[in-house]
Amino acid sequence: MVTLDEVLGSGLLQKPSGDAPEALQRQITNYKPLHTFKLEKTRPYQQQYADIYFLRLTKIRPAVEAAASAAWEGTVLGGEKVKRVERVLDVRQGELCWVAGTVYMDMPLKPSILEDVSKDRWISAPTSVGHYYSGNGEDSVMLEDDSGRIRLVGNALQNHFMVTGCIVAVMGTENANGEFEVIDLLFAELPPQPERWSLSKGKKEADSSEDVEMMDASFSGHPHKPSSKKIALVSGLEFSNADTSYAMELNLLLEYLLGEALDPSVQRDELSHITRLIIAGNSISTTAAEQAKPAAAFDTTTVTNKFQPQNKKYGYDSSSYNPVPSQLLDNFLSELLPTMPVTLLPGALDPANASYPQQPIHPAMFPQSRTYMPPPKAGAGKDRDVPGEEEPGWFDNVTNPWEGEIEGWRVLGTGGQNLDDVFKYVESEDRLGMMEAMCRWRCVAPTAPDTLWSYPFQEDEPFVIKECPHLFFVGCQPEFGTKVIHGPDGQAVRLIAVPSFSETREVVLVDTETLDVERVKIVAE
Amino acid sequence: MPVTRKSTRSRGGAAAAAAQGKQQTLSFHHRVTKPTVKTGKDLIKEEEAPETATKTKTKDIKVEEGAIKEPEPSESEEEEEHEKKKKQPHAKVKKPAKKAATKHVKEETRQEEPKKQEKEDGPKRSEIELCALEIPQSAIDAYWNKIDSARMASTVHKKHTQDLTTGEKVLRYFDVSSHYGPCIGITRLKRWQRAEKLGLNPPLEVLAILLKEGEGENKASERAHMDELMNSVSTGP
């Protein structure tokens, strides 16, 4: 008989090696979310949307006019000097002038509430048209302010992206048709950019000393020897019950983020450097979205039943509710959370409110991951509305769009609805160009409230970008893209279009020191 | 705690207590109908009541401050410390039966409240409101005359504006100044404050009129006249 000891030497069987696997540690990133887009729970809806346009114009107009007067002051064209005109309606025929206002795009394909009401059509959900851009000359661009509107024409318009809601300054003259012929066009450009660590100046020293105490000797938490920390960005996880084509990749993603995938050397050098995960929207996929099925049940409550496929009560079909996707997401997060902090932005398909800015997903959706969130504040109901200075929990569910500071860099991110809506207005496919345009317009969601549902802000409109972020990411995009754009005052913004994981199986890693971007593709064969 | 028996519970509190030989306990759960001075806990809750309510009250107080000038300041210093220790009774509590002395005291304490509120908002706002309140009626009339004379066409349909006071005319002019934003769906005071916050320099005279109107709790001039016209519902035959 062969004894175990004999076999041992030959290499066929091996006792487990006595040394325990090296326990890797993650570093902690400095994280400070801002509550720019948080709305009160008791917000009124009585006001009209005109206030949004007024607020946007008033806030951005000074910057646009400053840029325009710097560029055009003293310009002489055809013997005539350019004059500044106060209001849009003050433009006179034949006079060379410049004026600032809001752009309005008049497109017949754009869904218009007035048309729907006049035709007496009852649509429960907005019919999502692919593109508003008709391209056959029916679209017109207009410039508007509180006095009136004027149509813009000219070849200079083709060189720039224009959507409803962006603030521009145009120079030109009024022609015989009453239209304004544009010679030159200017935007507000990037807003002033704060320095790195501007929000947490005092904390930086405290953190670095803490790092030295808490970390292992083998792990360099020393401030002057930065080990590259990375932030992982992912979007479109789309946990669902029905579609399991990417379920394997989701599992592998979990292992990758946990640091259990691949071999120990890669784990030590790369995977343990991932310090935070930001999920940028569309974590749950509903069955209605997956199968865009046509009319199923006959609905007798409305006259025109063509537009009401299922038997809907209160706007949703309760028989098709499936709790499994959110449970799957909860399992995913609760396995990941013990090792890595997570920031969750809601997306178009997530269970958050439908209008922009989307409020954080309620903790009730995450029974297991809830333990990683800060406990609900005790006290009167009103106190709960005030976003306090308390530490965000390990699991931070945030608004969409979201602004915050990670490792000193100002980060602005959205779940993709704003970019998808801007995409419908223009002919090009250049999504990064549109992201750049949004930064230069200083507005995160210019098409709100025209075609993007939004809350009617009255006092302050948070979509205006007051301070230029260092990193701007948009989730749920069809493909990955990244670019660095520069501003007139030396601002630099890294733009990242985060691809949808369910389509592309890709994760984006951002280095926290250099803001370099890596793309990781997870493939299961 | 003594062990409760099923019989005790089922019989009801008073009867049970009587059966047990204990005294009947008083219940403090019904509403207090006798007017009382509110204690600290209630005051804290009321202080957190919506801003607008307290805002109108602060205007209330500011006007009184302006009106009752000389006797107050000397007393205010003395009683300020005294009052700071006491919790301020809310402005809503009005006791017609109280004497003049206590009324003085209350006005002092009401002064405290807006100061305390203003501390959170910053001293700037109360400065502006104070400046606005110092504008006399003659200045407002002069302001209106300046606007009126700047118009090239004179008012044709005088019959429509005959019933309006100068104050209301100034307010309506403020409403249609689209420079400060749409006037519908927002109260005039909030619109003025929003314009102020955005740096548009709205005229101080308008604030003066709004504060004076607000003192009388005149709901009619709270919103723009156009707002009422647009929101009016016509009932057909």
mmCIF file with all atom_site columns, N, CA and C in Angstrom, chain A residues 46-48 50-51 54-55 58-59 61 86 146-147 380 382-383 457-460, chain B residues 48-51 178-182 184-186 190 194-195 197-198 200 223 231:
data_model
loop_
_atom_site.group_PDB
_atom_site.id
_atom_site.type_symbol
_atom_site.label_atom_id
_atom_site.label_alt_id
_atom_site.label_comp_id
_atom_site.label_asym_id
_atom_site.label_entity_id
_atom_site.label_seq_id
_atom_site.pdbx_PDB_ins_code
_atom_site.Cartn_x
_atom_site.Cartn_y
_atom_site.Cartn_z
_atom_site.occupancy
_atom_site.B_iso_or_equiv
_atom_site.pdbx_formal_charge
_atom_site.auth_seq_id
_atom_site.auth_comp_id
_atom_site.auth_asym_id
_atom_site.auth_atom_id
_atom_site.pdbx_PDB_model_num
ATOM 1   N N  . GLN A 1 46  ? -46.188 73.758 -7.477  1.00 0.00 ? 46  GLN A N  1
ATOM 2   C CA . GLN A 1 46  ? -47.159 74.696 -8.027  1.00 0.00 ? 46  GLN A CA 1
ATOM 3   C C  . GLN A 1 46  ? -46.555 75.658 -9.020  1.00 0.00 ? 46  GLN A C  1
ATOM 4   N N  . GLN A 1 47  ? -45.232 75.817 -8.970  1.00 0.00 ? 47  GLN A N  1
ATOM 5   C CA . GLN A 1 47  ? -44.650 76.848 -9.821  1.00 0.00 ? 47  GLN A CA 1
ATOM 6   C C  . GLN A 1 47  ? -44.478 76.346 -11.241 1.00 0.00 ? 47  GLN A C  1
ATOM 7   N N  . GLN A 1 48  ? -44.216 77.328 -12.133 1.00 0.00 ? 48  GLN A N  1
ATOM 8   C CA . GLN A 1 48  ? -44.085 76.996 -13.535 1.00 0.00 ? 48  GLN A CA 1
ATOM 9   C C  . GLN A 1 48  ? -42.620 76.847 -13.898 1.00 0.00 ? 48  GLN A C  1
ATOM 10  N N  . ALA A 1 50  ? -41.014 78.323 -16.246 1.00 0.00 ? 50  ALA A N  1
ATOM 11  C CA . ALA A 1 50  ? -40.341 79.501 -16.801 1.00 0.00 ? 50  ALA A CA 1
ATOM 12  C C  . ALA A 1 50  ? -39.256 80.000 -15.857 1.00 0.00 ? 50  ALA A C  1
ATOM 13  N N  . ASP A 1 51  ? -39.438 79.730 -14.573 1.00 0.00 ? 51  ASP A N  1
ATOM 14  C CA . ASP A 1 51  ? -38.428 80.185 -13.616 1.00 0.00 ? 51  ASP A CA 1
ATOM 15  C C  . ASP A 1 51  ? -37.077 79.539 -13.870 1.00 0.00 ? 51  ASP A C  1
ATOM 16  N N  . PHE A 1 54  ? -35.331 81.448 -16.538 1.00 0.00 ? 54  PHE A N  1
ATOM 17  C CA . PHE A 1 54  ? -34.903 82.752 -16.028 1.00 0.00 ? 54  PHE A CA 1
ATOM 18  C C  . PHE A 1 54  ? -33.655 82.605 -15.166 1.00 0.00 ? 54  PHE A C  1
ATOM 19  N N  . LEU A 1 55  ? -33.670 81.606 -14.279 1.00 0.00 ? 55  LEU A N  1
ATOM 20  C CA . LEU A 1 55  ? -32.523 81.413 -13.388 1.00 0.00 ? 55  LEU A CA 1
ATOM 21  C C  . LEU A 1 55  ? -31.268 81.074 -14.186 1.00 0.00 ? 55  LEU A C  1
ATOM 22  N N  . THR A 1 58  ? -30.021 84.160 -16.051 1.00 0.00 ? 58  THR A N  1
ATOM 23  C CA . THR A 1 58  ? -29.448 85.172 -15.167 1.00 0.00 ? 58  THR A CA 1
ATOM 24  C C  . THR A 1 58  ? -28.093 84.742 -14.631 1.00 0.00 ? 58  THR A C  1
ATOM 25  N N  . LYS A 1 59  ? -27.925 83.444 -14.405 1.00 0.00 ? 59  LYS A N  1
ATOM 26  C CA . LYS A 1 59  ? -26.668 83.011 -13.827 1.00 0.00 ? 59  LYS A CA 1
ATOM 27  C C  . LYS A 1 59  ? -25.549 82.924 -14.854 1.00 0.00 ? 59  LYS A C  1
ATOM 28  N N  . ARG A 1 61  ? -25.617 84.453 -18.016 1.00 0.00 ? 61  ARG A N  1
ATOM 29  C CA . ARG A 1 61  ? -25.482 85.607 -18.902 1.00 0.00 ? 61  ARG A CA 1
ATOM 30  C C  . ARG A 1 61  ? -24.271 86.474 -18.603 1.00 0.00 ? 61  ARG A C  1
ATOM 31  N N  . GLU A 1 86  ? -29.123 95.197 -25.719 1.00 0.00 ? 86  GLU A N  1
ATOM 32  C CA . GLU A 1 86  ? -29.578 94.764 -24.406 1.00 0.00 ? 86  GLU A CA 1
ATOM 33  C C  . GLU A 1 86  ? -30.515 93.560 -24.475 1.00 0.00 ? 86  GLU A C  1
ATOM 34  N N  . ASP A 1 146 ? -36.132 87.261 -22.059 1.00 0.00 ? 146 ASP A N  1
ATOM 35  C CA . ASP A 1 146 ? -37.425 87.597 -21.465 1.00 0.00 ? 146 ASP A CA 1
ATOM 36  C C  . ASP A 1 146 ? -38.237 88.546 -22.339 1.00 0.00 ? 146 ASP A C  1
ATOM 37  N N  . SER A 1 147 ? -37.616 89.127 -23.357 1.00 0.00 ? 147 SER A N  1
ATOM 38  C CA . SER A 1 147 ? -38.384 90.031 -24.198 1.00 0.00 ? 147 SER A CA 1
ATOM 39  C C  . SER A 1 147 ? -39.030 89.323 -25.369 1.00 0.00 ? 147 SER A C  1
ATOM 40  N N  . ALA A 1 380 ? -37.204 65.293 14.477  1.00 0.00 ? 380 ALA A N  1
ATOM 41  C CA . ALA A 1 380 ? -38.391 65.726 13.751  1.00 0.00 ? 380 ALA A CA 1
ATOM 42  C C  . ALA A 1 380 ? -38.200 65.510 12.266  1.00 0.00 ? 380 ALA A C  1
ATOM 43  N N  . LYS A 1 382 ? -38.567 67.373 9.821   1.00 0.00 ? 382 LYS A N  1
ATOM 44  C CA . LYS A 1 382 ? -37.962 68.450 9.065   1.00 0.00 ? 382 LYS A CA 1
ATOM 45  C C  . LYS A 1 382 ? -36.440 68.350 9.088   1.00 0.00 ? 382 LYS A C  1
ATOM 46  N N  . ASP A 1 383 ? -35.905 67.858 10.188  1.00 0.00 ? 383 ASP A N  1
ATOM 47  C CA . ASP A 1 383 ? -34.446 67.769 10.280  1.00 0.00 ? 383 ASP A CA 1
ATOM 48  C C  . ASP A 1 383 ? -33.896 66.826 9.254   1.00 0.00 ? 383 ASP A C  1
ATOM 49  N N  . PHE A 1 457 ? -37.658 74.251 -10.621 1.00 0.00 ? 457 PHE A N  1
ATOM 50  C CA . PHE A 1 457 ? -36.899 75.033 -9.659  1.00 0.00 ? 457 PHE A CA 1
ATOM 51  C C  . PHE A 1 457 ? -37.354 76.478 -9.680  1.00 0.00 ? 457 PHE A C  1
ATOM 52  N N  . GLN A 1 458 ? -37.401 77.060 -8.515  1.00 0.00 ? 458 GLN A N  1
ATOM 53  C CA . GLN A 1 458 ? -37.835 78.452 -8.466  1.00 0.00 ? 458 GLN A CA 1
ATOM 54  C C  . GLN A 1 458 ? -36.785 79.367 -7.858  1.00 0.00 ? 458 GLN A C  1
ATOM 55  N N  . GLU A 1 459 ? -36.088 78.864 -6.849  1.00 0.00 ? 459 GLU A N  1
ATOM 56  C CA . GLU A 1 459 ? -35.134 79.722 -6.171  1.00 0.00 ? 459 GLU A CA 1
ATOM 57  C C  . GLU A 1 459 ? -33.741 79.597 -6.778  1.00 0.00 ? 459 GLU A C  1
ATOM 58  N N  . ASP A 1 460 ? -33.348 78.397 -7.055  1.00 0.00 ? 460 ASP A N  1
ATOM 59  C CA . ASP A 1 460 ? -31.990 78.191 -7.535  1.00 0.00 ? 460 ASP A CA 1
ATOM 60  C C  . ASP A 1 460 ? -31.965 76.980 -8.440  1.00 0.00 ? 460 ASP A C  1
ATOM 61  N N  . GLU B 2 48  ? -39.121 76.315 14.585  1.00 0.00 ? 48  GLU B N  1
ATOM 62  C CA . GLU B 2 48  ? -38.802 75.616 13.348  1.00 0.00 ? 48  GLU B CA 1
ATOM 63  C C  . GLU B 2 48  ? -39.944 75.662 12.363  1.00 0.00 ? 48  GLU B C  1
ATOM 64  N N  . ALA B 2 49  ? -40.989 76.352 12.704  1.00 0.00 ? 49  ALA B N  1
ATOM 65  C CA . ALA B 2 49  ? -42.149 76.473 11.808  1.00 0.00 ? 49  ALA B CA 1
ATOM 66  C C  . ALA B 2 49  ? -41.730 77.198 10.541  1.00 0.00 ? 49  ALA B C  1
ATOM 67  N N  . PRO B 2 50  ? -42.504 77.040 9.462   1.00 0.00 ? 50  PRO B N  1
ATOM 68  C CA . PRO B 2 50  ? -42.063 77.597 8.174   1.00 0.00 ? 50  PRO B CA 1
ATOM 69  C C  . PRO B 2 50  ? -41.582 79.027 8.259   1.00 0.00 ? 50  PRO B C  1
ATOM 70  N N  . GLU B 2 51  ? -40.595 79.297 7.465   1.00 0.00 ? 51  GLU B N  1
ATOM 71  C CA . GLU B 2 51  ? -39.898 80.573 7.482   1.00 0.00 ? 51  GLU B CA 1
ATOM 72  C C  . GLU B 2 51  ? -40.849 81.724 7.187   1.00 0.00 ? 51  GLU B C  1
ATOM 73  N N  . SER B 2 178 ? -39.932 92.178 -16.472 1.00 0.00 ? 178 SER B N  1
ATOM 74  C CA . SER B 2 178 ? -39.526 90.793 -16.712 1.00 0.00 ? 178 SER B CA 1
ATOM 75  C C  . SER B 2 178 ? -38.052 90.570 -16.413 1.00 0.00 ? 178 SER B C  1
ATOM 76  N N  . HIS B 2 179 ? -37.350 91.657 -16.244 1.00 0.00 ? 179 HIS B N  1
ATOM 77  C CA . HIS B 2 179 ? -35.933 91.561 -15.904 1.00 0.00 ? 179 HIS B CA 1
ATOM 78  C C  . HIS B 2 179 ? -35.712 90.733 -14.640 1.00 0.00 ? 179 HIS B C  1
ATOM 79  N N  . TYR B 2 180 ? -36.673 90.760 -13.728 1.00 0.00 ? 180 TYR B N  1
ATOM 80  C CA . TYR B 2 180 ? -36.531 90.042 -12.467 1.00 0.00 ? 180 TYR B CA 1
ATOM 81  C C  . TYR B 2 180 ? -37.165 88.672 -12.514 1.00 0.00 ? 180 TYR B C  1
ATOM 82  N N  . GLY B 2 181 ? -37.576 88.249 -13.689 1.00 0.00 ? 181 GLY B N  1
ATOM 83  C CA . GLY B 2 181 ? -38.130 86.915 -13.793 1.00 0.00 ? 181 GLY B CA 1
ATOM 84  C C  . GLY B 2 181 ? -39.641 86.936 -13.919 1.00 0.00 ? 181 GLY B C  1
ATOM 85  N N  . PRO B 2 182 ? -40.202 85.775 -14.168 1.00 0.00 ? 182 PRO B N  1
ATOM 86  C CA . PRO B 2 182 ? -41.660 85.717 -14.293 1.00 0.00 ? 182 PRO B CA 1
ATOM 87  C C  . PRO B 2 182 ? -42.323 86.008 -12.946 1.00 0.00 ? 182 PRO B C  1
ATOM 88  N N  . ILE B 2 184 ? -45.455 85.093 -12.164 1.00 0.00 ? 184 ILE B N  1
ATOM 89  C CA . ILE B 2 184 ? -46.559 84.179 -11.864 1.00 0.00 ? 184 ILE B CA 1
ATOM 90  C C  . ILE B 2 184 ? -46.024 82.984 -11.095 1.00 0.00 ? 184 ILE B C  1
ATOM 91  N N  . GLY B 2 185 ? -46.753 82.576 -10.093 1.00 0.00 ? 185 GLY B N  1
ATOM 92  C CA . GLY B 2 185 ? -46.383 81.377 -9.355  1.00 0.00 ? 185 GLY B CA 1
ATOM 93  C C  . GLY B 2 185 ? -45.422 81.632 -8.224  1.00 0.00 ? 185 GLY B C  1
ATOM 94  N N  . ILE B 2 186 ? -45.221 82.885 -7.873  1.00 0.00 ? 186 ILE B N  1
ATOM 95  C CA . ILE B 2 186 ? -44.280 83.209 -6.803  1.00 0.00 ? 186 ILE B CA 1
ATOM 96  C C  . ILE B 2 186 ? -44.802 84.448 -6.089  1.00 0.00 ? 186 ILE B C  1
ATOM 97  N N  . LYS B 2 190 ? -40.976 86.966 -2.285  1.00 0.00 ? 190 LYS B N  1
ATOM 98  C CA . LYS B 2 190 ? -39.972 85.956 -2.650  1.00 0.00 ? 190 LYS B CA 1
ATOM 99  C C  . LYS B 2 190 ? -39.295 86.321 -3.962  1.00 0.00 ? 190 LYS B C  1
ATOM 100 N N  . ARG B 2 194 ? -35.417 86.813 -4.429  1.00 0.00 ? 194 ARG B N  1
ATOM 101 C CA . ARG B 2 194 ? -34.680 86.028 -5.414  1.00 0.00 ? 194 ARG B CA 1
ATOM 102 C C  . ARG B 2 194 ? -33.865 86.943 -6.312  1.00 0.00 ? 194 ARG B C  1
ATOM 103 N N  . ALA B 2 195 ? -34.485 88.061 -6.721  1.00 0.00 ? 195 ALA B N  1
ATOM 104 C CA . ALA B 2 195 ? -33.765 89.012 -7.573  1.00 0.00 ? 195 ALA B CA 1
ATOM 105 C C  . ALA B 2 195 ? -32.575 89.596 -6.825  1.00 0.00 ? 195 ALA B C  1
ATOM 106 N N  . LYS B 2 197 ? -30.895 88.118 -4.463  1.00 0.00 ? 197 LYS B N  1
ATOM 107 C CA . LYS B 2 197 ? -29.864 87.087 -4.321  1.00 0.00 ? 197 LYS B CA 1
ATOM 108 C C  . LYS B 2 197 ? -29.084 86.898 -5.604  1.00 0.00 ? 197 LYS B C  1
ATOM 109 N N  . LEU B 2 198 ? -29.766 87.079 -6.736  1.00 0.00 ? 198 LEU B N  1
ATOM 110 C CA . LEU B 2 198 ? -29.088 86.892 -8.021  1.00 0.00 ? 198 LEU B CA 1
ATOM 111 C C  . LEU B 2 198 ? -28.314 88.128 -8.434  1.00 0.00 ? 198 LEU B C  1
ATOM 112 N N  . LEU B 2 200 ? -29.515 91.273 -9.042  1.00 0.00 ? 200 LEU B N  1
ATOM 113 C CA . LEU B 2 200 ? -30.152 92.125 -10.041 1.00 0.00 ? 200 LEU B CA 1
ATOM 114 C C  . LEU B 2 200 ? -30.501 93.503 -9.499  1.00 0.00 ? 200 LEU B C  1
ATOM 115 N N  . ARG B 2 223 ? -49.350 88.231 -3.919  1.00 0.00 ? 223 ARG B N  1
ATOM 116 C CA . ARG B 2 223 ? -48.967 87.734 -5.244  1.00 0.00 ? 223 ARG B CA 1
ATOM 117 C C  . ARG B 2 223 ? -49.255 88.792 -6.283  1.00 0.00 ? 223 ARG B C  1
ATOM 118 N N  . ASN B 2 231 ? -54.824 82.696 -12.896 1.00 0.00 ? 231 ASN B N  1
ATOM 119 C CA . ASN B 2 231 ? -55.297 81.509 -12.205 1.00 0.00 ? 231 ASN B CA 1
ATOM 120 C C  . ASN B 2 231 ? -56.787 81.525 -11.940 1.00 0.00 ? 231 ASN B C  1
#
